[in-house]
mmCIF file of C-alpha atoms in Angstrom:
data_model
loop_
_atom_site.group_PDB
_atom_site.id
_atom_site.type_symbol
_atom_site.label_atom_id
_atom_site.label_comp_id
_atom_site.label_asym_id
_atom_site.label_seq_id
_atom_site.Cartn_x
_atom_site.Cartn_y
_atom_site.Cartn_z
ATOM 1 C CA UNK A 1 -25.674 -64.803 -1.323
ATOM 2 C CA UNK A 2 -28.374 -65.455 1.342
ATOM 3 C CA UNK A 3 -31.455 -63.566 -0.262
ATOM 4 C CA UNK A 4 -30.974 -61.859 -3.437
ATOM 5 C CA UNK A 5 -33.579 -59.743 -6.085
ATOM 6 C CA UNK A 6 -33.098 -57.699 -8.940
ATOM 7 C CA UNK A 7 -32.670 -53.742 -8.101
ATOM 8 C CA UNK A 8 -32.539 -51.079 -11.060
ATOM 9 C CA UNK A 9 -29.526 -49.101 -10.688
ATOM 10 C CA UNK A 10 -30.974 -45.254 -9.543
ATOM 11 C CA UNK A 11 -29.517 -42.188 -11.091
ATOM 12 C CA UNK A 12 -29.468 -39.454 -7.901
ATOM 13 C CA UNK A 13 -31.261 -36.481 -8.565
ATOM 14 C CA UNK A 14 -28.905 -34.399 -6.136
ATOM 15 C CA UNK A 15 -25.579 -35.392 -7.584
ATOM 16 C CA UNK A 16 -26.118 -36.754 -11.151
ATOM 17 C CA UNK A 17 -25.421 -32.900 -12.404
ATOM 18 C CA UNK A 18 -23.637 -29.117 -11.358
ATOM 19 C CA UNK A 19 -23.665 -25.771 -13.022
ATOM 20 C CA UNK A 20 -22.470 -27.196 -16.075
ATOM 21 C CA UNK A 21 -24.583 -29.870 -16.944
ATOM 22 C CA UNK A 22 -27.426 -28.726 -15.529
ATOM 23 C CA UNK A 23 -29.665 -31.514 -15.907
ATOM 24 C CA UNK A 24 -32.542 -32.281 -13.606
ATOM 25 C CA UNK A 25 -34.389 -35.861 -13.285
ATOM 26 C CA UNK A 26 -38.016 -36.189 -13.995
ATOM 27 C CA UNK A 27 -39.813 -39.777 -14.363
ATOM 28 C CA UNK A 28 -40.351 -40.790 -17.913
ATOM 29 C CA UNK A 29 -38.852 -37.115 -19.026
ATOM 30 C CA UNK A 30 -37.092 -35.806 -22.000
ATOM 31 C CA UNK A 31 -34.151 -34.847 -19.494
ATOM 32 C CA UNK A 32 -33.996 -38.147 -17.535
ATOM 33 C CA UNK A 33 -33.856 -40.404 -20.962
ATOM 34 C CA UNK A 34 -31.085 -37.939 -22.093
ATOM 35 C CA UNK A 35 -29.338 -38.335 -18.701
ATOM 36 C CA UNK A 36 -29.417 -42.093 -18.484
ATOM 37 C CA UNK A 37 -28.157 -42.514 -21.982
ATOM 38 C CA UNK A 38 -24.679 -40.442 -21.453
ATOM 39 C CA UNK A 39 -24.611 -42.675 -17.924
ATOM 40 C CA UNK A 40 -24.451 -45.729 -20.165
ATOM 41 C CA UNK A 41 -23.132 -44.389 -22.887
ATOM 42 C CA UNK A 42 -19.243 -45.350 -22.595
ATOM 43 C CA UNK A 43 -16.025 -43.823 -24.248
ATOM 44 C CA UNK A 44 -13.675 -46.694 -25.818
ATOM 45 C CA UNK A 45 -10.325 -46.305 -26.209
ATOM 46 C CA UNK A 46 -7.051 -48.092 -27.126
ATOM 47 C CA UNK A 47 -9.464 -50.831 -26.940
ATOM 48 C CA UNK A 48 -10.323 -50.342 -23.560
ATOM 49 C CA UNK A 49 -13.632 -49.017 -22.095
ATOM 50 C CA UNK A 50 -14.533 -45.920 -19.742
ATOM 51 C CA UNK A 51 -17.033 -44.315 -18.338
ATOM 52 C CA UNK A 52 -18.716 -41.289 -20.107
ATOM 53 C CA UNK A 53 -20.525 -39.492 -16.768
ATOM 54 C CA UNK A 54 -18.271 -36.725 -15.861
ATOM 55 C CA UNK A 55 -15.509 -37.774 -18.222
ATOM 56 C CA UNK A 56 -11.897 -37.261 -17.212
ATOM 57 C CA UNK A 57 -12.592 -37.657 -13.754
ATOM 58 C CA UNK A 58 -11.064 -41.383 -13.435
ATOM 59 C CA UNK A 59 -7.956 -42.333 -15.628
ATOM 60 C CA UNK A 60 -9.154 -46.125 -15.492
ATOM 61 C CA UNK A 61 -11.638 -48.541 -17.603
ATOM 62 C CA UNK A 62 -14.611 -49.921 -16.328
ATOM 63 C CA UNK A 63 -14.836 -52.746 -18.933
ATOM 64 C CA UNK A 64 -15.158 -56.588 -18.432
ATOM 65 C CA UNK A 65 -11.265 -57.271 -18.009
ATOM 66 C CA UNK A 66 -10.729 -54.683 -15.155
ATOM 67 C CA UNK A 67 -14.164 -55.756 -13.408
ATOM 68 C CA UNK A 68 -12.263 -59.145 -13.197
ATOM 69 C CA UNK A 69 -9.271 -57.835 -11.863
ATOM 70 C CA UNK A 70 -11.400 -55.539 -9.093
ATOM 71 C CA UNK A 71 -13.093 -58.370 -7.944
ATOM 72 C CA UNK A 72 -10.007 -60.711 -8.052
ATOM 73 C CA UNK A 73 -8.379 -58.048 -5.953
ATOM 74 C CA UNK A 74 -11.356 -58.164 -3.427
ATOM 75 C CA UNK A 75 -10.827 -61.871 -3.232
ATOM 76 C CA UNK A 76 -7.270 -61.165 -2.419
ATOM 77 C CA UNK A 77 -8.654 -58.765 0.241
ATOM 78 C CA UNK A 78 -10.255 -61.484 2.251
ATOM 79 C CA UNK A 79 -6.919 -63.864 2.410
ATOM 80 C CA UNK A 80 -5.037 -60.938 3.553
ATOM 81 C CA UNK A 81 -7.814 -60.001 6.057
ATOM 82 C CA UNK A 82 -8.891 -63.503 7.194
ATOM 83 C CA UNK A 83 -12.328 -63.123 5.664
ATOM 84 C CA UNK A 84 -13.186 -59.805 7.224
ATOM 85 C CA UNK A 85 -14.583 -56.700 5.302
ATOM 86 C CA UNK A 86 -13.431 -54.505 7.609
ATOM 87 C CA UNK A 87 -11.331 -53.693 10.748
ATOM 88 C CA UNK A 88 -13.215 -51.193 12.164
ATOM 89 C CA UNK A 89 -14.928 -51.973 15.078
ATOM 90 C CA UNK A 90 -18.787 -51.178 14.111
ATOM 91 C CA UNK A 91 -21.505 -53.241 15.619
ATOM 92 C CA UNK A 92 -25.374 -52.643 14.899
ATOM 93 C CA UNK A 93 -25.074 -50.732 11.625
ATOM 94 C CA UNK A 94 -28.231 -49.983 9.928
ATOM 95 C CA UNK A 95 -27.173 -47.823 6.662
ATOM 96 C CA UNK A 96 -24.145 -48.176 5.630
ATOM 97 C CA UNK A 97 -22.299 -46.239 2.361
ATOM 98 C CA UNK A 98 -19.561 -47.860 -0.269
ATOM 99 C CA UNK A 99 -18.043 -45.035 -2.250
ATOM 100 C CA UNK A 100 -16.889 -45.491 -5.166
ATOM 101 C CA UNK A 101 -17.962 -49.258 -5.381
ATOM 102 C CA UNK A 102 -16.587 -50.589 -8.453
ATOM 103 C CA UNK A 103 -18.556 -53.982 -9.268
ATOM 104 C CA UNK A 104 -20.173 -54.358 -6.200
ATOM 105 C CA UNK A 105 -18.739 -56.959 -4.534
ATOM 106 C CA UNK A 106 -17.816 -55.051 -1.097
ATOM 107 C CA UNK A 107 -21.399 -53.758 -0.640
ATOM 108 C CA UNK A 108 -23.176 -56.740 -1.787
ATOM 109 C CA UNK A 109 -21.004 -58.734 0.288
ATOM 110 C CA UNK A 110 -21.439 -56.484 3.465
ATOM 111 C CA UNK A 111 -25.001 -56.391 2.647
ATOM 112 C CA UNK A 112 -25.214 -60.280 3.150
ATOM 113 C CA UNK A 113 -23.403 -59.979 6.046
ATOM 114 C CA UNK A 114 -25.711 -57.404 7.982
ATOM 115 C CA UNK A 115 -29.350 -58.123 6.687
ATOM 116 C CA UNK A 116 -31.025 -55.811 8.548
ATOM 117 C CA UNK A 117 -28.698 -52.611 7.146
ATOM 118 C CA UNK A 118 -29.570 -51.085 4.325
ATOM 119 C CA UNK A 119 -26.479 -50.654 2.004
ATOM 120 C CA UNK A 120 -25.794 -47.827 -0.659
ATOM 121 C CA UNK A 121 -22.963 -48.384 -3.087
ATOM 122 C CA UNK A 122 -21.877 -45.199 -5.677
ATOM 123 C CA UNK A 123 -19.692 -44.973 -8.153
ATOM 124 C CA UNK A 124 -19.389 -43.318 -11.642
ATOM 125 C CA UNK A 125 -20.152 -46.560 -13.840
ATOM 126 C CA UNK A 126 -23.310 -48.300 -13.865
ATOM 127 C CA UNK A 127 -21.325 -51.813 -13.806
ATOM 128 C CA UNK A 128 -22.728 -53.211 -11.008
ATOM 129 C CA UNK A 129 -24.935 -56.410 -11.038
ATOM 130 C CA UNK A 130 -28.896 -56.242 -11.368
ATOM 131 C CA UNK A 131 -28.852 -59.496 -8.837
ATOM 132 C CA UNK A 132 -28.461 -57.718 -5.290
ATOM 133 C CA UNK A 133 -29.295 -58.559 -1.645
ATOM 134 C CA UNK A 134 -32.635 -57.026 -1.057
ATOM 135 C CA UNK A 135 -30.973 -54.722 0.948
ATOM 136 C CA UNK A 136 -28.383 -53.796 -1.319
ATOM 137 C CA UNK A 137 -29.233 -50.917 -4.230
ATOM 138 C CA UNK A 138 -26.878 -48.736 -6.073
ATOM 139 C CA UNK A 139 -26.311 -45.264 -7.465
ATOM 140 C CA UNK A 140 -24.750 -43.574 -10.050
ATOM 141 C CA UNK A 141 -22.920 -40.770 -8.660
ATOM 142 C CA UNK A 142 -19.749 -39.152 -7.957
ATOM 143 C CA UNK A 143 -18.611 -39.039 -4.505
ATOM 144 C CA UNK A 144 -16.722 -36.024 -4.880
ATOM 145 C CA UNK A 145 -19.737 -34.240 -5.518
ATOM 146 C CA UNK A 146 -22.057 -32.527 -2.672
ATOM 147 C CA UNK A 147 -23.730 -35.723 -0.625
ATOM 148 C CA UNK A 148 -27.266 -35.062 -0.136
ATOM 149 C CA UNK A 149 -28.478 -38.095 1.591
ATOM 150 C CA UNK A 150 -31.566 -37.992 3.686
ATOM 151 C CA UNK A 151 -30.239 -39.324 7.060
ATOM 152 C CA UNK A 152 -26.651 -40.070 8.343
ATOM 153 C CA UNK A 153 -24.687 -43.347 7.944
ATOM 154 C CA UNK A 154 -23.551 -45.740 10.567
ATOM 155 C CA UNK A 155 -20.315 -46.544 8.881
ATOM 156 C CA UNK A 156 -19.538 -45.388 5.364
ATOM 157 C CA UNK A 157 -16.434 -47.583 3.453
ATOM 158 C CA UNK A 158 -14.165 -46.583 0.210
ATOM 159 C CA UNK A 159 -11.544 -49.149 -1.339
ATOM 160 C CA UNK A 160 -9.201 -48.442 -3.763
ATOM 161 C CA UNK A 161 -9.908 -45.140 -4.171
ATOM 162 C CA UNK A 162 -6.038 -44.143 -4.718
ATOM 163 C CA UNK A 163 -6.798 -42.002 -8.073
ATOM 164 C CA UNK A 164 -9.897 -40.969 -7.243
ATOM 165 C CA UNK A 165 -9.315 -38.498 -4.415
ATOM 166 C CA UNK A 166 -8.836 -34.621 -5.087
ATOM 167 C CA UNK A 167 -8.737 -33.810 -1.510
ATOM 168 C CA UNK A 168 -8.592 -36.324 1.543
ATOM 169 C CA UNK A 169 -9.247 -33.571 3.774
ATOM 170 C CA UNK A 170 -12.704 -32.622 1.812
ATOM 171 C CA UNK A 171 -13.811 -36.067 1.776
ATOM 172 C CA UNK A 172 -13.454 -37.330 5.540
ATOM 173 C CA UNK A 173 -15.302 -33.452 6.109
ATOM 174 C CA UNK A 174 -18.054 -34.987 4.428
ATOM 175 C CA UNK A 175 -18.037 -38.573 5.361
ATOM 176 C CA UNK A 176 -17.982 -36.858 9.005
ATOM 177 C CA UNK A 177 -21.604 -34.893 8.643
ATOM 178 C CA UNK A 178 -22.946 -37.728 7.213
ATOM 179 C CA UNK A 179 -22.187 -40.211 10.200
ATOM 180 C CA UNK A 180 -23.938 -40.625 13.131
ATOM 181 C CA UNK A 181 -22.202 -40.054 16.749
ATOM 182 C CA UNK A 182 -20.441 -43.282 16.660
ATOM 183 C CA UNK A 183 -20.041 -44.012 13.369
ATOM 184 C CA UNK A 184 -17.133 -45.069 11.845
ATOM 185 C CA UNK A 185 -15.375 -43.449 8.090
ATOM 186 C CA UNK A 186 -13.077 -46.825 6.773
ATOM 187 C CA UNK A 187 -10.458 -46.976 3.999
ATOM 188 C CA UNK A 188 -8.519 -49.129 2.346
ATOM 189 C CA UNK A 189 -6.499 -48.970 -0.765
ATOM 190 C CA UNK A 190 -2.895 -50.032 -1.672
ATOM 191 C CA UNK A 191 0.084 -47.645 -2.484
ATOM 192 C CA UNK A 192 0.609 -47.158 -6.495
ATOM 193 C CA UNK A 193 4.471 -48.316 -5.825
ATOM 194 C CA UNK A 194 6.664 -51.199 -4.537
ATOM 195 C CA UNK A 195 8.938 -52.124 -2.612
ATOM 196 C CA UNK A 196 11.289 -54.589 -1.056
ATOM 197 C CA UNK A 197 13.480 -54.691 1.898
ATOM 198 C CA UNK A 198 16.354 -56.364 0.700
ATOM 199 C CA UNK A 199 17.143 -53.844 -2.430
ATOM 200 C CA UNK A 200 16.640 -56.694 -4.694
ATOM 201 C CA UNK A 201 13.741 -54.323 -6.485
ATOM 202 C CA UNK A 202 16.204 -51.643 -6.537
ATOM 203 C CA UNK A 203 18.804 -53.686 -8.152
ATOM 204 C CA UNK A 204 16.650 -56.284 -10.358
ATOM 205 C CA UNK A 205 13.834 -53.970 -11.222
ATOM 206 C CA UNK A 206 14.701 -50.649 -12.863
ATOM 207 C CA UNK A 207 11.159 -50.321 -14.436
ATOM 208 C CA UNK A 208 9.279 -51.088 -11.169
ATOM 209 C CA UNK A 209 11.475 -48.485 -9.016
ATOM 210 C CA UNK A 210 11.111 -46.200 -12.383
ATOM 211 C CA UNK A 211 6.637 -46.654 -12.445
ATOM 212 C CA UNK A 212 6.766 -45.056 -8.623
ATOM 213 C CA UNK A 213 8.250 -41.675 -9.901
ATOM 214 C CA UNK A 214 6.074 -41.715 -13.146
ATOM 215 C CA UNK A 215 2.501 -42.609 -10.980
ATOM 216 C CA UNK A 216 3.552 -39.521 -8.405
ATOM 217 C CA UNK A 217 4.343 -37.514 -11.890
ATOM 218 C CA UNK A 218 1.143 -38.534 -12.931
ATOM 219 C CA UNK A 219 -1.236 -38.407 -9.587
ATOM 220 C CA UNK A 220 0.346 -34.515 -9.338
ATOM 221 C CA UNK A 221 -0.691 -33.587 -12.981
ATOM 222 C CA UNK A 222 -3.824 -35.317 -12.735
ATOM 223 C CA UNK A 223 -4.830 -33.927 -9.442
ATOM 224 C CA UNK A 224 -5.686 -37.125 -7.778
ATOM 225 C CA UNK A 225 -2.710 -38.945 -5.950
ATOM 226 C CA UNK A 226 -2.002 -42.526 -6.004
ATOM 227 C CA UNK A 227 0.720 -42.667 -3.262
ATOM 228 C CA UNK A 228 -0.773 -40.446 0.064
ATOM 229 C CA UNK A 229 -2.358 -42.983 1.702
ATOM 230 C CA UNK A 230 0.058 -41.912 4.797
ATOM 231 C CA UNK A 231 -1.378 -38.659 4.969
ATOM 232 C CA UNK A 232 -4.826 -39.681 5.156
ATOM 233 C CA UNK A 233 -5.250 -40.790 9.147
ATOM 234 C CA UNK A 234 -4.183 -37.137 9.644
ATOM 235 C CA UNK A 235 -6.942 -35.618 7.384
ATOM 236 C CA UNK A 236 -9.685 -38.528 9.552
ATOM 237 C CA UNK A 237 -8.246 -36.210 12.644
ATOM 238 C CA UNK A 238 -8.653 -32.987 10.904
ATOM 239 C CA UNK A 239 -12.442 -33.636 9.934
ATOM 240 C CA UNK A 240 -13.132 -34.316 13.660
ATOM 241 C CA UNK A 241 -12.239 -38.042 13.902
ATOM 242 C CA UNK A 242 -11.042 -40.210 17.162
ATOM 243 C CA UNK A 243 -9.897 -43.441 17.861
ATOM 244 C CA UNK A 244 -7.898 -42.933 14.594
ATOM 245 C CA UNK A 245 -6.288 -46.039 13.146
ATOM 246 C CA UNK A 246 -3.804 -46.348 10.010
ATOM 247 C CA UNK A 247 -2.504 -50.068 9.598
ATOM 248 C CA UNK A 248 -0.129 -50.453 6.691
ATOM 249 C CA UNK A 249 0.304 -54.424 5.573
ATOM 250 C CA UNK A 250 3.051 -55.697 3.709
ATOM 251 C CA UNK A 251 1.501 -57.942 0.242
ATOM 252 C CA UNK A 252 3.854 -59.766 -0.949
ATOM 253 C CA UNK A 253 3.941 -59.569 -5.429
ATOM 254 C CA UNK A 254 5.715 -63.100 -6.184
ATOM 255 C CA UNK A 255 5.489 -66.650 -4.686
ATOM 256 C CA UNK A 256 9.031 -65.496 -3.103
ATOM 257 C CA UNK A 257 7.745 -66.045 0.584
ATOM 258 C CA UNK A 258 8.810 -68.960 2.715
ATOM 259 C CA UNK A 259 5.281 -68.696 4.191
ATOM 260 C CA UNK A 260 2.816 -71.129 2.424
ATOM 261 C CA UNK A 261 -0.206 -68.678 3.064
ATOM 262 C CA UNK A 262 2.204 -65.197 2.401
ATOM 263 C CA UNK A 263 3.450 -67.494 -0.864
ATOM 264 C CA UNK A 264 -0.296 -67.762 -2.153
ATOM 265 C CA UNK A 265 -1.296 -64.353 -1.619
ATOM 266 C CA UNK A 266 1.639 -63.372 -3.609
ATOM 267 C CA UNK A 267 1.100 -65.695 -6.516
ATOM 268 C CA UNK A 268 -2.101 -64.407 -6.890
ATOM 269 C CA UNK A 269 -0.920 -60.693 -6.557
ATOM 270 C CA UNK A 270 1.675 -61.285 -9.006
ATOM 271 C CA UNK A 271 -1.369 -62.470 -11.529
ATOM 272 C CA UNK A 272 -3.176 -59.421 -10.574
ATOM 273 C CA UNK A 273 -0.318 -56.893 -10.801
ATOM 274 C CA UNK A 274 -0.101 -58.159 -14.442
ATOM 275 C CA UNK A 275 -3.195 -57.742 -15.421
ATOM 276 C CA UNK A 276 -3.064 -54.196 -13.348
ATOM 277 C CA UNK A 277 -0.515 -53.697 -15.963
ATOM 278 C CA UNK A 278 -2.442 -53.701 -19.033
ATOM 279 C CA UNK A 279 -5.864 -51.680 -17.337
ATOM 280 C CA UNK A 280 -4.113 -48.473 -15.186
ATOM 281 C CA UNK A 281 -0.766 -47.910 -17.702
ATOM 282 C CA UNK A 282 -2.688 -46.549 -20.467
ATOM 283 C CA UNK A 283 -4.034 -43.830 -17.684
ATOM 284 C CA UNK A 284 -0.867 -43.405 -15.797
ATOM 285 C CA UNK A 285 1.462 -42.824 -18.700
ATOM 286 C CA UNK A 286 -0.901 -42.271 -21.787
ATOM 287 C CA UNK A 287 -3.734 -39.974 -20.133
ATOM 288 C CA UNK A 288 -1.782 -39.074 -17.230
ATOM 289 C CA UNK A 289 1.708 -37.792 -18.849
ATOM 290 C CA UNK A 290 0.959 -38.107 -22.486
ATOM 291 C CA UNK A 291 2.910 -40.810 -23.654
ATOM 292 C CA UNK A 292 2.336 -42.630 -26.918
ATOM 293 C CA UNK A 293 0.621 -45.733 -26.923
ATOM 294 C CA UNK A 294 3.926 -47.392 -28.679
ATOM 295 C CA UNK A 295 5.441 -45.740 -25.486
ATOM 296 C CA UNK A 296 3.211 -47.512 -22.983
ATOM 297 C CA UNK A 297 3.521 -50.942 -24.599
ATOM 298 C CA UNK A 298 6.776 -51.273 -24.528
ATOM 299 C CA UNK A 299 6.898 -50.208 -20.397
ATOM 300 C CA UNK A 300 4.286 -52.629 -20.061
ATOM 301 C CA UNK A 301 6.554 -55.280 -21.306
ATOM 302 C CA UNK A 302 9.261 -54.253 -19.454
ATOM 303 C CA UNK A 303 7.103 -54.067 -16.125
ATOM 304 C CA UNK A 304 5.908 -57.853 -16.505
ATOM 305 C CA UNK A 305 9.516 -59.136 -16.931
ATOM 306 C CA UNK A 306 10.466 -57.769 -13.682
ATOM 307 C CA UNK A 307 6.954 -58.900 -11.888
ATOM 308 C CA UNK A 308 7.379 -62.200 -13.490
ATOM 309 C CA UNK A 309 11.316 -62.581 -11.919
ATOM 310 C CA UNK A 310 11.378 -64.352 -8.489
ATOM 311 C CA UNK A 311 14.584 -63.210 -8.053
ATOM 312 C CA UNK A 312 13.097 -59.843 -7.077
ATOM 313 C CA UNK A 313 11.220 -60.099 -3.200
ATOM 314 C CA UNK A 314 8.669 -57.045 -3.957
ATOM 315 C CA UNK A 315 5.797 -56.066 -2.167
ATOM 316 C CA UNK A 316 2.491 -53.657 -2.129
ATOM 317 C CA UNK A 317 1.654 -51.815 0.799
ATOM 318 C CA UNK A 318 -2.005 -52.019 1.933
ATOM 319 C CA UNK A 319 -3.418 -49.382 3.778
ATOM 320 C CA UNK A 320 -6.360 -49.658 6.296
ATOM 321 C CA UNK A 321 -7.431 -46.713 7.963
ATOM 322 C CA UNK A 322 -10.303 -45.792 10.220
ATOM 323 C CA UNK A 323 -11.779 -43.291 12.488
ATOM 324 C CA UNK A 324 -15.115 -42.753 14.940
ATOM 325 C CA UNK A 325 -17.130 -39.753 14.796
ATOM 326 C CA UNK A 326 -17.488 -38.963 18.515
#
C-alpha cells in the first residue's frame, strides 16, 4: 500500500440498532461500551467463529481460516479480471461504498488505487485491519439496514454477497438514492453451484450436482439465496438503472484446462473450493437445513473427493453486474 495509518473501526449511530435493540451511541457511555462489546463479542461454534451483531443474519464464520480463504478468493479475482477491481466504467470517484466488505481487501485496495476518494467499507464483523489507506475507514453495520449516509456515493461495490441478500430489488432501491447522477451500483459474486459442459460433473460427481439442490433448499429456508445472481441485472433496471450490464465468466475448479493461465486459476480454485468446504457447509446443511454435524462431515468428505478428481471438468460461474444511475 502507497500511504497507510491506523483507523479505529466506527460503530454507526444510524444503523448499529432497530426497534429491538434499541441502543443509541454516546461517547464514553454506558450504552456505547455495552454496544461495542456484543460487536466484538463473537459466537463459536463447531469450532468455528461468527459474528454476534445481529446474530442469524449470515450462516458463515468470520474467523482466521475463512478471512484466508476471502482474501485468497480476492486474489483469484484479480487473475480472472487482469488486475482490475472493477468493470464498471467510473472515472473521478470521490466516495465510494464496499458493502459487506469482509477483510478489507477490496476497499483498501480501491482506496490505494483512487487516493483522492474517500472509501467506506461495512460489514457485520469488525475483522478488518487497523492498518488502512488514510482514506480508507470502516464501519460496523448491516447493509440491509436503513443507509443514512450524509451525501451520495459515486460508485458503491458488493462482492460475494450471495447469502447475504433478502431482497435484490430492496437493495439496488437503496444503492440508487444513495448515488449521484452518474454513479455506478457494481456486483460481483459467484453462483453457490457447478457445472460442466461435458456432463462429466453429472456423471463423476453425484455430491457436487447433489450440494446445488441442498444450497437452493437452504438459500429458500434461510431467506437469503445463493444461486439468483441472474435475476439481479433485472432488479439494477427496476431501481431505475441504465446502461445495465450482467457478465457471467466461466472459473474453471481443477487444473483440467489446456490453457496454462485457465489451468492456474483453476488449481487455485480447486484449493479454495476445499477450504470453502469446511467454512460455508456447516451453514448450508447444519444451520441452514438442520443436519447433524456427523451429517455434514461426512458430505464434506464426499465433496473433496469429487473436487480433488481431474477426471471431472467443473466450473463456477462468476457474475459481474453493473448499472448507472442516470
Amino acid at each position: 500500500m502507497s500511504s497507510n495509518t491506523t483507523n479505529e473501526v466506527i460503530l454507526v449511530p444510524d444503523d448499529l440498532h432497530d426497534e429491538s435493540e434499541n441502543v443509541s451511541l454516546t461517547s464514553g457511555g454506558t450504552d456505547y461500551t455495552s454496544l461495542r462489546s456484543s460487536v466484538l463479542d463473537y459466537e463459536y461454534d463447531n469450532g468455528r467463529r461468527y459474528q454476534n451483531y445481529r446474530k442469524g443474519e449470515y450462516l458463515f464464520p468470520n474467523d482466521d481460516d475463512e478471512q484466508d480463504r476471502m482474501d485468497f478468493l480476492h486474489h483469484i479475482y484479480g487473475m480472472v479480471l487482469g488486475g482490475e477491481l472493477h468493470i464498471a466504467p467510473i472515472s473521478n470517484v470521490q466516495r465510494a461504498l464496499d458493502i459487506g466488505t469482509g477483510t478489507g481487501i477490496w476497499a483498501m485496495d480501491f482506496a490505494d488505487q483512487h487516493p483522492s476518494a474517500q472509501v467506506i467499507g461495512n460489514d457485520l464483523s469488525p475483522i478488518q485491519p487497523g492498518w488502512v489507506p488514510p482514506n480508507c475507514v470502516f464501519e460496523v453495520d448491516d447493509f440491509e439496514a436503513s443507509w443514512e449516509y450524509s451525501s451520495p456515493f459515486d460508485y458503491i461495490h458488493g462482492r460475494e454477497l450471495a447469502g447475504a441478500i433478502k431482497d435484490i430489488n430492496h437493495l439496488a432501491s437503496k444503492a440508487f438514492n444513495n448515488l449521484k447522477p452518474g454513479g455506478y451500483l457494481e456486483l460481483q459474486s459467484f453462483n453457490f453451484k457447478y457445472f460442466s459442459d461435458d456432463n462429466s460433473l453429472e456423471e463423476r460427481g453425484p455430491y457436487l450436482t447433489q450440494l446445488g439442490g441442498l444450497v437452493k433448499e437452504a438459500g429458500e429456508r434461510f431467506g437469503k439465496t445463493m444461486q439468483d445472481m441472474d435475476t439481479w441485472g433485472e432488479a439494477f433496471k427496476a431501481a431505475g438503472f441504465v446502461d445495465v450490464v450482467t457478465k457471467m465468466i466461466k472459473v474453471p475448479v481443477g487444473p483440467w484446462p489446456k490453457d496454462k493461465k485457465q489451468k492456474i486459476i483453476g488449481m487455485y480454485m480447486q484449493s479454495q473450493v476445499n477450504q470453502a468446504v469446511g467454512s460455508l457447509l456447516p451453514g448450508i446443511l447444519g444451520k441452514g437445513l438442520g443436519w447433524p454435524n456427523e451429517e455434514v462431515a461426512v458430505m464434506a468428505a464426499r465433496l473433496r473427493n469429487e473436487i480433488a478428481d481431474a477426471s471431472i471438468h467443473q466450473y463456477a460461474k462468476m457474475y459481474l453486474i453493473y448499472g448507472k444511475k442516470p
